[in-house]
Short mmCIF file of C-alpha atoms in Angstrom, two decimals:
data_model
loop_
_atom_site.label_atom_id
_atom_site.label_comp_id
_atom_site.label_asym_id
_atom_site.label_seq_id
_atom_site.Cartn_x
_atom_site.Cartn_y
_atom_site.Cartn_z
CA MET A 1 2.77 38.10 -9.94
CA LEU A 2 3.83 34.99 -8.10
CA ASP A 3 7.80 34.23 -6.57
CA ALA A 4 9.57 31.77 -5.09
CA ALA A 5 8.75 33.18 -1.81
CA PHE A 6 4.87 32.91 -2.49
CA PHE A 7 5.75 29.54 -3.12
CA ARG A 8 7.08 28.52 -0.27
CA ARG A 9 4.55 30.27 2.11
CA TRP A 10 1.79 28.20 -0.01
CA MET A 11 3.67 24.90 1.04
CA ALA A 12 4.22 26.31 4.79
CA GLU A 13 0.70 27.14 5.02
CA ALA A 14 -0.44 23.39 3.64
CA ALA A 15 2.10 21.96 6.50
CA ALA A 16 0.16 23.58 8.61
CA VAL A 17 -3.16 23.13 7.51
CA VAL A 18 -2.23 19.24 7.15
CA THR A 19 -0.91 18.95 10.70
CA ARG A 20 -4.74 21.43 11.45
CA GLU A 21 -6.17 18.68 10.38
CA ALA A 22 -4.62 15.70 10.14
CA ASP A 23 -7.90 14.15 12.94
CA ARG A 24 -10.39 14.62 10.67
CA LEU A 25 -8.20 13.61 6.97
CA THR A 26 -7.94 10.56 8.94
CA GLU A 27 -10.93 9.88 9.91
CA LEU A 28 -12.59 10.32 7.01
CA ASP A 29 -10.27 6.93 6.12
CA SER A 30 -11.29 4.84 8.20
CA PRO A 31 -14.80 3.74 7.20
CA ILE A 32 -13.59 3.08 3.50
CA GLY A 33 -9.61 3.06 3.64
CA ASP A 34 -6.94 2.00 6.10
CA ALA A 35 -7.29 5.30 8.41
CA ASP A 36 -3.61 6.79 8.22
CA HIS A 37 -4.43 9.77 5.70
CA GLY A 38 -3.71 12.50 8.34
CA ASN A 39 -0.91 10.65 9.76
CA ASN A 40 0.96 10.42 6.95
CA LEU A 41 0.88 13.54 4.92
CA GLN A 42 1.68 15.66 8.18
CA ARG A 43 4.78 13.87 7.64
CA GLY A 44 5.56 14.51 4.79
CA PHE A 45 4.84 18.49 4.41
CA ALA A 46 6.95 18.78 7.76
CA ALA A 47 9.76 17.21 5.44
CA VAL A 48 9.43 19.69 2.92
CA VAL A 49 8.91 22.23 5.27
CA THR A 50 12.53 21.04 6.32
CA ALA A 51 13.71 21.08 2.70
CA LEU A 52 12.78 23.94 1.70
CA ASP A 53 14.73 25.60 5.13
CA ALA A 54 17.84 23.70 4.03
CA GLN A 55 17.88 24.40 0.44
CA ASP A 56 16.51 27.41 -1.07
CA PRO A 57 15.06 27.05 -4.05
CA LYS A 58 15.25 30.31 -5.96
CA THR A 59 11.88 29.58 -8.99
CA PRO A 60 8.48 28.91 -8.11
CA GLY A 61 9.41 25.71 -10.42
CA ALA A 62 12.29 25.01 -8.05
CA VAL A 63 10.30 24.70 -4.69
CA LEU A 64 7.50 22.72 -6.35
CA VAL A 65 9.67 20.26 -7.73
CA LEU A 66 12.01 19.61 -4.70
CA CYS A 67 8.65 19.67 -2.83
CA GLY A 68 7.19 17.06 -5.07
CA GLY A 69 10.94 15.54 -4.26
CA LYS A 70 10.56 14.92 -1.00
CA LEU A 71 6.61 13.82 -0.65
CA ILE A 72 7.36 11.11 -2.50
CA SER A 73 10.77 10.10 -0.62
CA THR A 74 8.79 9.94 2.88
CA VAL A 75 5.06 9.70 2.28
CA GLY A 76 5.07 5.95 1.03
CA GLY A 77 1.25 4.28 0.12
CA ALA A 78 -0.33 5.53 -2.79
CA SER A 79 -0.24 9.13 -1.38
CA GLY A 80 2.73 10.06 -2.29
CA PRO A 81 3.81 9.15 -5.73
CA LEU A 82 0.69 11.33 -6.41
CA TYR A 83 0.98 13.84 -4.63
CA GLY A 84 4.87 14.48 -5.06
CA THR A 85 4.09 13.92 -8.49
CA LEU A 86 1.10 16.72 -9.18
CA LEU A 87 4.40 19.02 -7.30
CA ARG A 88 6.87 17.50 -9.78
CA ARG A 89 5.04 17.93 -12.60
CA THR A 90 3.65 21.00 -11.66
CA GLY A 91 7.28 22.75 -10.93
CA LYS A 92 8.75 21.20 -14.01
CA ALA A 93 5.56 22.91 -15.72
CA LEU A 94 6.58 26.26 -14.55
CA GLY A 95 10.12 26.32 -16.03
CA ASP A 96 12.71 28.05 -14.45
CA ALA A 97 10.73 31.79 -14.08
CA PRO A 98 11.71 33.68 -11.63
CA GLU A 99 8.25 34.60 -11.29
CA VAL A 100 4.57 33.42 -12.99
CA SER A 101 1.36 34.64 -12.96
CA ARG A 102 -2.39 33.03 -11.88
CA GLU A 103 -2.75 31.73 -15.06
CA ASP A 104 0.93 30.35 -16.04
CA LEU A 105 0.25 27.93 -12.52
CA ALA A 106 -3.00 27.51 -13.46
CA GLY A 107 -1.57 25.97 -16.52
CA ALA A 108 0.74 24.21 -14.70
CA LEU A 109 -1.35 22.93 -12.18
CA GLY A 110 -3.90 21.65 -14.80
CA THR A 111 0.01 19.29 -16.17
CA GLY A 112 0.58 18.39 -13.14
CA VAL A 113 -2.81 16.99 -12.42
CA GLN A 114 -2.89 15.16 -15.59
CA ALA A 115 0.18 13.74 -15.17
CA VAL A 116 -2.17 11.67 -11.59
CA SER A 117 -4.34 10.98 -13.75
CA THR A 118 -2.31 8.93 -15.83
CA LEU A 119 -0.49 7.93 -13.04
CA GLY A 120 -3.17 6.70 -10.91
CA GLY A 121 -5.02 5.47 -13.61
CA ALA A 122 -8.17 7.09 -12.79
CA ALA A 123 -10.66 10.08 -14.52
CA ALA A 124 -13.07 12.32 -12.72
CA GLY A 125 -15.98 11.08 -10.73
CA ASP A 126 -14.06 7.92 -10.08
CA LYS A 127 -13.62 8.96 -6.02
CA THR A 128 -10.45 10.01 -6.10
CA MET A 129 -8.54 13.11 -5.36
CA LEU A 130 -8.71 14.17 -9.13
CA ASP A 131 -12.91 14.78 -8.52
CA ALA A 132 -11.13 18.15 -6.42
CA LEU A 133 -8.26 18.90 -8.14
CA LEU A 134 -9.92 18.80 -12.26
CA PRO A 135 -12.42 21.97 -11.28
CA ALA A 136 -10.19 23.57 -9.14
CA VAL A 137 -7.98 23.87 -11.69
CA GLU A 138 -10.84 25.38 -14.08
CA ALA A 139 -11.32 27.83 -11.77
CA LEU A 140 -7.69 28.68 -10.49
CA ALA A 141 -8.38 30.17 -14.48
CA VAL A 142 -10.88 32.97 -12.96
CA SER A 143 -9.68 33.38 -9.31
CA PHE A 144 -8.01 31.99 -6.26
CA GLU A 145 -11.50 32.00 -4.18
CA ALA A 146 -13.36 30.78 -7.26
CA ALA A 147 -10.12 27.58 -7.44
CA ARG A 148 -11.01 27.02 -3.65
CA ALA A 149 -14.81 26.75 -3.54
CA ALA A 150 -14.40 24.36 -6.20
CA ALA A 151 -12.41 22.38 -4.65
CA GLU A 152 -14.51 22.22 -1.33
CA GLN A 153 -17.24 21.76 -3.76
CA GLY A 154 -15.80 18.52 -5.94
CA SER A 155 -14.69 17.27 -2.35
CA ARG A 156 -17.88 17.06 -1.51
CA ASP A 157 -19.05 16.17 -4.05
CA THR A 158 -17.39 12.00 -3.89
CA ILE A 159 -19.66 11.30 -0.87
CA PRO A 160 -22.56 9.92 -3.18
CA LEU A 161 -19.89 8.81 -5.67
CA ARG A 162 -18.80 4.38 -6.01
CA ALA A 163 -15.29 4.26 -5.86
CA ARG A 164 -13.67 2.46 -8.93
CA LYS A 165 -10.21 3.41 -7.47
CA GLY A 166 -7.77 3.53 -4.68
CA ARG A 167 -8.19 1.58 -1.44
CA ALA A 168 -12.26 2.35 -1.07
CA SER A 169 -12.98 0.38 -4.11
CA TYR A 170 -12.75 -3.14 -2.43
CA LEU A 171 -16.36 -1.37 -0.91
CA GLY A 172 -18.41 -1.27 -3.68
CA GLU A 173 -21.09 0.57 -3.30
CA ARG A 174 -20.52 0.50 0.67
CA SER A 175 -18.08 3.27 -0.61
CA VAL A 176 -21.29 5.44 -1.00
CA GLY A 177 -21.86 7.71 1.58
CA HIS A 178 -17.96 8.89 2.10
CA GLU A 179 -16.49 12.29 0.96
CA ASP A 180 -13.36 10.54 -0.68
CA PRO A 181 -10.30 11.71 1.89
CA GLY A 182 -7.48 11.82 -1.30
CA ALA A 183 -10.16 14.77 -2.58
CA ALA A 184 -10.64 16.44 0.79
CA SER A 185 -7.16 16.51 1.45
CA SER A 186 -6.49 18.16 -1.86
CA ALA A 187 -9.02 20.90 -0.90
CA LEU A 188 -7.18 21.30 1.58
CA LEU A 189 -3.82 22.42 -0.84
CA ILE A 190 -5.53 24.33 -3.03
CA ALA A 191 -7.36 26.50 0.47
CA ALA A 192 -3.97 26.73 1.42
CA LEU A 193 -3.39 28.81 -2.00
CA ALA A 194 -6.84 30.80 -1.87
CA ASP A 195 -5.18 31.85 2.15
CA THR A 196 -1.19 32.02 0.60
CA ALA A 197 -2.67 34.87 -2.27
CA ASP A 198 -4.91 36.58 0.57
CA THR A 199 -2.21 37.37 2.66
CA ALA A 200 -0.32 38.32 -0.15
CA THR A 201 -2.67 40.96 -1.34
CA ASP A 202 -3.34 42.04 2.39
CA THR A 203 0.25 42.58 3.05
CA THR A 204 1.87 43.58 -0.56
CA ALA A 205 -0.02 45.30 -3.40
CA PRO A 206 -4.01 45.02 -3.55
CA ALA A 207 -5.04 44.90 -6.51
CA LYS A 208 -7.44 47.89 -6.61
CA ASP A 209 -10.05 46.31 -8.53
CA GLY A 210 -10.52 43.99 -5.47
CA SER A 211 -10.04 40.81 -7.43
CA ASP A 212 -7.32 38.52 -6.97
CA VAL A 213 -3.27 38.73 -7.82
CA MET B 1 -7.66 0.41 22.73
CA LYS B 2 -4.50 -0.83 24.94
CA MET B 3 -1.07 -1.35 23.29
CA LEU B 4 2.34 -2.56 23.78
CA ILE B 5 3.93 0.23 22.23
CA ASN B 6 6.09 3.26 23.86
CA VAL B 7 5.05 6.25 21.36
CA PRO B 8 2.48 5.75 17.54
CA GLU B 9 5.88 7.22 15.85
CA THR B 10 7.93 4.98 16.45
CA VAL B 11 6.13 1.32 16.43
CA VAL B 12 8.27 0.37 13.33
CA PRO B 13 11.81 1.52 14.26
CA ASP B 14 11.30 0.14 17.80
CA ALA B 15 9.94 -3.58 16.01
CA LEU B 16 13.06 -2.80 13.73
CA ARG B 17 15.41 -2.61 16.45
CA GLY B 18 13.89 -5.60 18.09
CA LEU B 19 13.94 -7.78 15.11
CA ALA B 20 18.11 -7.30 14.48
CA ALA B 21 18.32 -7.97 18.12
CA ALA B 22 16.93 -11.77 17.83
CA HIS B 23 18.72 -12.54 14.89
CA PRO B 24 21.84 -11.87 14.04
CA GLU B 25 21.35 -13.67 11.04
CA LEU B 26 20.46 -10.60 9.17
CA THR B 27 21.49 -6.90 9.10
CA VAL B 28 18.38 -3.87 9.67
CA ASP B 29 18.85 -0.61 8.69
CA VAL B 30 16.87 1.08 11.09
CA GLU B 31 17.00 5.05 10.06
CA ASN B 32 16.79 3.19 6.40
CA ARG B 33 14.01 0.75 7.22
CA VAL B 34 16.01 -2.28 5.02
CA VAL B 35 16.02 -5.47 6.57
CA VAL B 36 18.85 -7.92 3.94
CA ARG B 37 20.34 -11.05 4.97
CA ARG B 38 23.83 -10.83 6.46
CA ASP B 39 25.92 -12.61 3.59
CA ALA B 40 24.08 -10.16 1.01
CA PRO B 41 24.69 -10.33 -2.39
CA VAL B 42 25.03 -13.71 -3.22
CA GLU B 43 27.41 -15.01 -5.99
CA GLY B 44 25.90 -15.04 -9.09
CA LYS B 45 22.47 -15.17 -7.70
CA VAL B 46 19.02 -13.79 -8.35
CA ALA B 47 18.33 -11.80 -5.16
CA LEU B 48 14.26 -11.46 -4.15
CA VAL B 49 13.08 -7.79 -2.45
CA SER B 50 9.84 -7.68 -1.20
CA GLY B 51 8.10 -4.99 0.81
CA GLY B 52 4.97 -3.18 1.86
CA GLY B 53 3.46 -1.02 4.52
CA SER B 54 4.69 -2.68 8.23
CA GLY B 55 1.55 -4.20 10.32
CA HIS B 56 1.15 -7.66 8.31
CA GLU B 57 4.39 -9.18 10.86
CA PRO B 58 6.10 -11.73 9.98
CA LEU B 59 5.83 -10.77 6.61
CA HIS B 60 8.36 -8.98 5.19
CA GLY B 61 10.56 -9.10 7.46
CA GLY B 62 10.48 -12.01 8.82
CA PHE B 63 10.65 -14.40 5.74
CA VAL B 64 14.00 -12.84 4.99
CA GLY B 65 17.04 -15.05 4.75
CA PRO B 66 18.25 -17.99 2.57
CA GLY B 67 15.80 -19.60 0.67
CA MET B 68 13.27 -17.00 0.81
CA LEU B 69 13.87 -13.14 0.51
CA SER B 70 16.86 -11.13 0.09
CA ALA B 71 15.72 -7.77 1.49
CA ALA B 72 12.96 -6.56 2.43
CA CYS B 73 11.21 -2.59 2.88
CA PRO B 74 8.69 -2.13 5.57
CA GLY B 75 6.67 1.05 5.26
CA GLU B 76 5.12 3.25 8.08
CA VAL B 77 2.18 0.71 9.28
CA PHE B 78 0.13 -0.13 6.05
CA THR B 79 1.66 2.30 4.15
CA SER B 80 3.60 1.27 1.68
CA PRO B 81 7.45 2.16 1.44
CA VAL B 82 8.98 4.89 -0.61
CA PRO B 83 11.19 4.13 -3.55
CA ASP B 84 14.45 5.08 -1.63
CA GLN B 85 13.72 1.47 0.38
CA MET B 86 13.99 -0.49 -2.60
CA VAL B 87 16.51 1.08 -4.82
CA ARG B 88 18.87 1.44 -1.63
CA ALA B 89 17.87 -3.12 -1.17
CA ALA B 90 18.87 -3.65 -4.38
CA ALA B 91 22.06 -2.19 -4.74
CA ALA B 92 23.01 -4.07 -1.12
CA VAL B 93 21.49 -7.58 -2.17
CA ASP B 94 22.26 -7.10 -6.36
CA SER B 95 25.02 -9.51 -7.08
CA GLY B 96 24.54 -8.54 -10.15
CA ALA B 97 22.60 -11.32 -11.50
CA GLY B 98 19.59 -9.01 -10.89
CA VAL B 99 17.12 -8.25 -8.73
CA LEU B 100 12.99 -9.19 -8.76
CA PHE B 101 10.87 -7.17 -6.81
CA VAL B 102 7.65 -9.44 -5.04
CA VAL B 103 4.99 -6.44 -5.06
CA LYS B 104 1.36 -7.39 -3.75
CA ASN B 105 -1.37 -5.35 -5.80
CA TYR B 106 -2.34 -2.39 -3.83
CA THR B 107 -2.43 0.81 -5.90
CA GLY B 108 0.80 2.23 -3.34
CA ASP B 109 2.48 -0.44 -3.53
CA VAL B 110 2.70 -0.81 -6.94
CA LEU B 111 3.27 3.05 -8.09
CA ASN B 112 6.28 3.01 -5.38
CA PHE B 113 7.78 -0.03 -6.86
CA ASP B 114 7.39 1.40 -9.81
CA MET B 115 9.55 4.16 -9.21
CA ALA B 116 11.79 2.16 -7.72
CA ALA B 117 12.10 -0.44 -10.08
CA GLU B 118 13.53 2.81 -13.04
CA LEU B 119 15.27 4.41 -10.24
CA ALA B 120 17.27 1.19 -9.88
CA GLU B 121 18.00 0.68 -13.25
CA ASP B 122 18.96 3.75 -13.73
CA GLU B 123 22.03 2.80 -11.41
CA GLY B 124 22.69 -0.49 -13.39
CA VAL B 125 20.63 -2.96 -11.37
CA GLN B 126 18.38 -5.34 -13.50
CA ILE B 127 15.06 -5.77 -12.39
CA ALA B 128 11.76 -7.59 -12.73
CA LYS B 129 8.69 -7.76 -10.94
CA VAL B 130 6.34 -10.35 -9.48
CA LEU B 131 2.89 -9.16 -8.67
CA VAL B 132 0.51 -10.51 -6.81
CA ASN B 133 -3.02 -9.91 -6.23
CA ASP B 134 -4.88 -13.63 -5.59
CA ASP B 135 -7.52 -12.28 -3.16
CA VAL B 136 -10.81 -13.90 -4.82
CA ALA B 137 -13.17 -11.15 -3.03
CA VAL B 138 -12.08 -8.73 -5.44
CA GLN B 139 -15.00 -9.22 -7.73
CA ASP B 140 -15.41 -6.81 -10.38
CA SER B 141 -11.64 -5.90 -10.89
CA THR B 142 -12.37 -3.69 -14.57
CA TYR B 143 -14.64 -1.27 -10.86
CA THR B 144 -12.25 -1.62 -8.51
CA ALA B 145 -8.09 -1.23 -8.60
CA GLY B 146 -8.28 -4.68 -9.46
CA ARG B 147 -7.41 -8.25 -7.28
CA ARG B 148 -5.39 -7.57 -4.19
CA GLY B 149 -2.53 -9.23 -2.50
CA THR B 150 -2.93 -11.07 0.12
CA GLY B 151 -1.28 -14.82 1.59
CA ALA B 152 -0.24 -15.64 -1.83
CA THR B 153 2.74 -13.37 -0.87
CA LEU B 154 4.55 -16.46 1.17
CA PHE B 155 4.35 -18.95 -1.88
CA VAL B 156 5.42 -16.59 -3.85
CA HIS B 157 8.60 -15.64 -1.23
CA LYS B 158 9.18 -19.44 -1.21
CA ILE B 159 8.88 -21.16 -4.08
CA ALA B 160 11.06 -17.96 -6.19
CA GLY B 161 13.06 -17.33 -3.61
CA ALA B 162 14.33 -21.63 -3.92
CA ALA B 163 14.60 -20.54 -7.06
CA ALA B 164 16.77 -18.14 -7.02
CA ASP B 165 18.95 -20.72 -4.31
CA GLU B 166 19.07 -23.17 -6.80
CA GLY B 167 20.74 -20.80 -9.54
CA MET B 168 18.31 -19.78 -11.72
CA PRO B 169 18.04 -16.22 -13.80
CA LEU B 170 16.39 -13.72 -13.03
CA ASP B 171 13.33 -14.61 -15.72
CA GLN B 172 13.22 -18.21 -14.69
CA VAL B 173 13.05 -16.47 -11.61
CA ALA B 174 10.16 -13.84 -12.02
CA ALA B 175 8.56 -17.31 -14.66
CA ILE B 176 8.22 -19.18 -11.94
CA GLY B 177 6.92 -16.12 -8.99
CA HIS B 178 3.96 -15.51 -12.05
CA ARG B 179 3.58 -18.79 -11.96
CA VAL B 180 2.73 -19.61 -8.22
CA ASN B 181 0.52 -15.92 -8.87
CA GLU B 182 -1.69 -17.38 -11.30
CA ARG B 183 -2.54 -20.14 -9.65
CA ALA B 184 -2.87 -19.19 -6.37
CA ARG B 185 -6.05 -17.77 -4.50
CA THR B 186 -7.08 -16.15 -1.10
CA PHE B 187 -10.38 -15.58 0.51
CA GLY B 188 -10.25 -13.79 4.13
CA VAL B 189 -13.25 -12.87 6.89
CA ALA B 190 -12.54 -10.90 10.36
CA LEU B 191 -14.43 -11.68 12.83
CA SER B 192 -12.85 -8.19 14.34
CA ALA B 193 -11.58 -4.75 13.05
CA CYS B 194 -7.50 -3.82 14.17
CA SER B 195 -6.43 -0.96 15.48
CA THR B 196 -3.60 0.55 14.15
CA PRO B 197 -1.26 2.98 16.68
CA ALA B 198 -1.92 6.04 15.01
CA LYS B 199 -5.05 5.64 15.65
CA GLY B 200 -5.87 3.94 19.23
CA SER B 201 -9.09 1.90 18.17
CA PRO B 202 -10.70 -0.11 15.91
CA THR B 203 -10.96 0.84 12.27
CA PHE B 204 -14.24 -0.10 11.25
CA ASP B 205 -17.38 -0.84 14.12
CA LEU B 206 -18.11 -4.07 13.80
CA PRO B 207 -20.74 -5.25 15.74
CA ALA B 208 -20.44 -8.15 18.43
CA GLY B 209 -22.67 -10.79 16.51
CA GLU B 210 -21.24 -10.08 13.13
CA LEU B 211 -18.18 -10.69 10.69
CA GLU B 212 -17.11 -9.40 7.57
CA LEU B 213 -15.93 -11.74 4.42
CA GLY B 214 -14.19 -11.30 2.24
CA ILE B 215 -11.67 -8.88 4.00
CA GLY B 216 -7.70 -7.43 2.54
CA ILE B 217 -4.81 -6.75 4.94
CA HIS B 218 -5.07 -3.78 6.27
CA GLY B 219 -8.42 -3.06 8.28
CA GLU B 220 -10.19 -2.09 5.33
CA PRO B 221 -14.23 -3.42 5.88
CA GLY B 222 -14.63 -6.86 3.63
CA ARG B 223 -17.33 -6.90 0.74
CA GLU B 224 -20.22 -8.14 2.69
CA ARG B 225 -21.21 -7.88 6.47
CA ARG B 226 -23.34 -10.91 7.44
CA PRO B 227 -24.14 -12.60 11.23
CA MET B 228 -22.40 -14.34 12.94
CA MET B 229 -21.12 -18.19 11.27
CA THR B 230 -19.12 -21.16 12.98
CA SER B 231 -16.31 -21.84 11.39
CA ARG B 232 -17.68 -25.33 9.89
CA GLU B 233 -19.77 -22.45 8.27
CA ILE B 234 -16.99 -19.73 7.05
CA ALA B 235 -14.88 -22.78 5.40
CA ASP B 236 -17.63 -24.11 3.38
CA TYR B 237 -18.72 -20.16 2.62
CA VAL B 238 -13.88 -19.24 2.13
CA LEU B 239 -13.53 -22.44 0.25
CA ASP B 240 -16.37 -22.32 -2.15
CA SER B 241 -14.97 -18.72 -3.36
CA VAL B 242 -11.28 -19.73 -3.71
CA LEU B 243 -12.77 -23.20 -5.14
CA THR B 244 -14.82 -21.28 -8.10
CA ASP B 245 -12.59 -19.75 -8.91
CA LEU B 246 -9.25 -22.08 -8.60
CA GLN B 247 -11.03 -24.88 -9.86
CA PRO B 248 -7.82 -27.35 -9.38
CA ARG B 249 -6.99 -30.31 -10.82
CA ASN B 250 -3.58 -31.27 -9.14
CA PRO B 251 -2.73 -30.82 -5.63
CA VAL B 252 -2.41 -28.10 -3.90
CA LEU B 253 -0.65 -26.03 -0.95
CA VAL B 254 -2.81 -24.73 1.47
CA LEU B 255 -1.88 -21.62 3.86
CA VAL B 256 -5.12 -20.75 6.89
CA ASN B 257 -3.43 -18.07 8.04
CA GLY B 258 -4.61 -16.15 11.46
CA MET B 259 -5.54 -12.17 11.11
CA GLY B 260 -2.94 -11.71 14.36
CA ALA B 261 -5.80 -12.00 16.95
CA THR B 262 -7.11 -15.38 16.57
CA PRO B 263 -5.12 -17.85 18.86
CA LEU B 264 -3.78 -20.82 17.39
CA ILE B 265 -6.55 -23.73 19.26
CA GLU B 266 -9.06 -22.00 16.69
CA LEU B 267 -6.59 -21.92 13.32
CA TYR B 268 -6.49 -25.62 13.82
CA GLY B 269 -9.60 -26.35 14.24
CA PHE B 270 -11.13 -23.96 11.58
CA HIS B 271 -7.85 -26.22 9.30
CA ALA B 272 -10.02 -29.25 10.51
CA GLU B 273 -12.58 -27.11 8.55
CA VAL B 274 -10.90 -26.54 5.54
CA ALA B 275 -9.37 -30.51 5.51
CA ARG B 276 -12.61 -31.64 5.95
CA VAL B 277 -14.32 -29.55 2.60
CA LEU B 278 -11.16 -30.12 0.37
CA GLY B 279 -11.52 -34.06 0.91
CA GLU B 280 -15.51 -33.39 -0.28
CA ARG B 281 -14.76 -31.93 -2.63
CA LYS B 282 -11.74 -33.98 -3.21
CA VAL B 283 -8.67 -31.66 -4.07
CA THR B 284 -5.78 -33.33 -2.89
CA VAL B 285 -3.72 -31.29 -0.18
CA ALA B 286 0.02 -31.37 -1.52
CA ARG B 287 1.37 -29.51 2.04
CA THR B 288 0.12 -27.33 4.33
CA LEU B 289 0.93 -24.56 6.87
CA VAL B 290 -1.27 -23.35 10.09
CA GLY B 291 -0.22 -19.80 11.55
CA ASN B 292 0.15 -16.25 11.45
CA TYR B 293 1.74 -15.46 8.53
CA VAL B 294 0.20 -12.72 6.97
CA THR B 295 -1.43 -10.79 9.26
CA SER B 296 -3.89 -7.35 9.66
CA LEU B 297 -2.35 -6.18 12.99
CA ASP B 298 -5.16 -7.17 15.43
CA MET B 299 -7.42 -8.42 13.47
CA ALA B 300 -9.15 -11.31 14.40
CA GLY B 301 -10.03 -13.77 11.40
CA VAL B 302 -8.41 -16.09 9.76
CA SER B 303 -7.29 -16.20 5.37
CA VAL B 304 -7.15 -19.42 3.36
CA THR B 305 -5.34 -19.86 0.50
CA LEU B 306 -4.47 -22.26 -1.89
CA CYS B 307 -2.07 -23.02 -4.70
CA GLU B 308 -2.34 -25.25 -7.25
CA ILE B 309 0.96 -27.02 -8.36
CA ASP B 310 3.04 -29.38 -9.85
CA GLU B 311 6.37 -31.11 -9.18
CA GLU B 312 8.74 -28.42 -9.59
CA LEU B 313 7.12 -25.73 -7.31
CA LEU B 314 6.72 -28.77 -4.65
CA ARG B 315 10.77 -29.26 -5.03
CA LEU B 316 10.95 -25.66 -4.96
CA TRP B 317 8.39 -25.38 -2.05
CA ASP B 318 10.16 -28.56 0.00
CA ALA B 319 13.73 -27.33 -0.58
CA PRO B 320 15.49 -25.65 2.63
CA VAL B 321 14.54 -22.21 4.37
CA ARG B 322 15.91 -20.85 7.04
CA THR B 323 14.42 -17.49 7.82
CA PRO B 324 12.84 -15.79 11.19
CA ALA B 325 9.44 -17.11 10.27
CA LEU B 326 9.58 -20.19 7.99
CA ARG B 327 12.19 -22.71 8.23
CA TRP B 328 13.13 -26.18 7.53
CA GLY B 329 15.58 -28.30 5.51
CA VAL B 330 18.23 -27.03 7.05
#
């Protein structure tokens, strides 16, 4: 089962990986965007870590609601409302349970991803973060590692797509051949989740059959 | 790329401190990133709040003052401000007559202003919104995020601001804003890419002998790249795009807008070509503005905005305005 501490570690890991990969995200955002995706997410997740230290939310849902609100207040652009809504709605869907299962998280994340789709008016194949998140949610029902692999594959699969939403859409055919930076950062967020689950398995109670917690 | 900055992280607050030092008639909250005219809220008058990413100066902070914006919310460079800023600005300028949000059609701006409108209304502020989407370079709005908001933003700020100054109620000020937007069209070209402070190098690669047609205002590439053209050829191409879409029967306002790194001598030379084409096409010019107003950092290039007007819109355009970047009649 996953408790508030697990979710805090996930957010801290997300902050770390966004910082490590900020330059790559910004590079991806240059040919088809405006070259700031890495910096914006880095700023937002740094604020998330500070808020978690200051407020100490007690349930998984409360952790994600707090983090989502913080992203909305600090990131700006389209990423702020979209990532903020993802975490807030996922957190709300988790309710106030002190611990949740991976399956619970998969269901809640599905609600969060649906909210992102509604807010941004995008669907699968539009070359957006949804192209990483939708397959990840489905695979999370199987395992954390499957979710990581699905998100990474989904992000790579945006390369041949023509963007239909967001700023890359203005490029039309010229958006083809580039990986979507939002899908790439979504894959990082899911990778951070899988890494957090790995660590939890290593240091606490490894599942006997070697599967994910 | 050399830049006149300290460190990239403080570019926006540094510029706000400078704006405050230069313009004591503005209240600049550097920490919360809100620029407010000092005499706000103005009793009985509708207030205008706009904002967007920084890097488009003088838009938006340079348009705050009597006859134009009541407040502006600057985001990070090319990044929409966050809802907290708009909520704070709305609370600071609302006299009880309501607040008009002027929003450029970019996904981030739309999402953040929508969230802010909800929050401000919860706090009892009446909000109306005008979405600016004047960029004709975006042809296929079904398969994109829709036409971008660019040069026409200045016309909406000025004319709706004058309407508010005359004491019109919120729905009427909003209606004026919509009317301006519906009759305004823009097309922009870039001769060079711009460099964001965070990246420190050009956001896309534009070879010396080529130009980008149909750019937005965030350093994003345009819809087409061609071998470099003369000022005359560019004016023909740009105005053909605008006039095909607008087909004005009434006089127009003309904005020949520099993108940030094109000197005024080139802008005026280009405007001579613009005036020639408009004459050939029998379009009557009511008023003209040439200069750097809705910029894209250090991008070289130009955009042309035409806005078809009537007597009321012309009266509001000519009304007094007193802001850092636009002032006349006072």
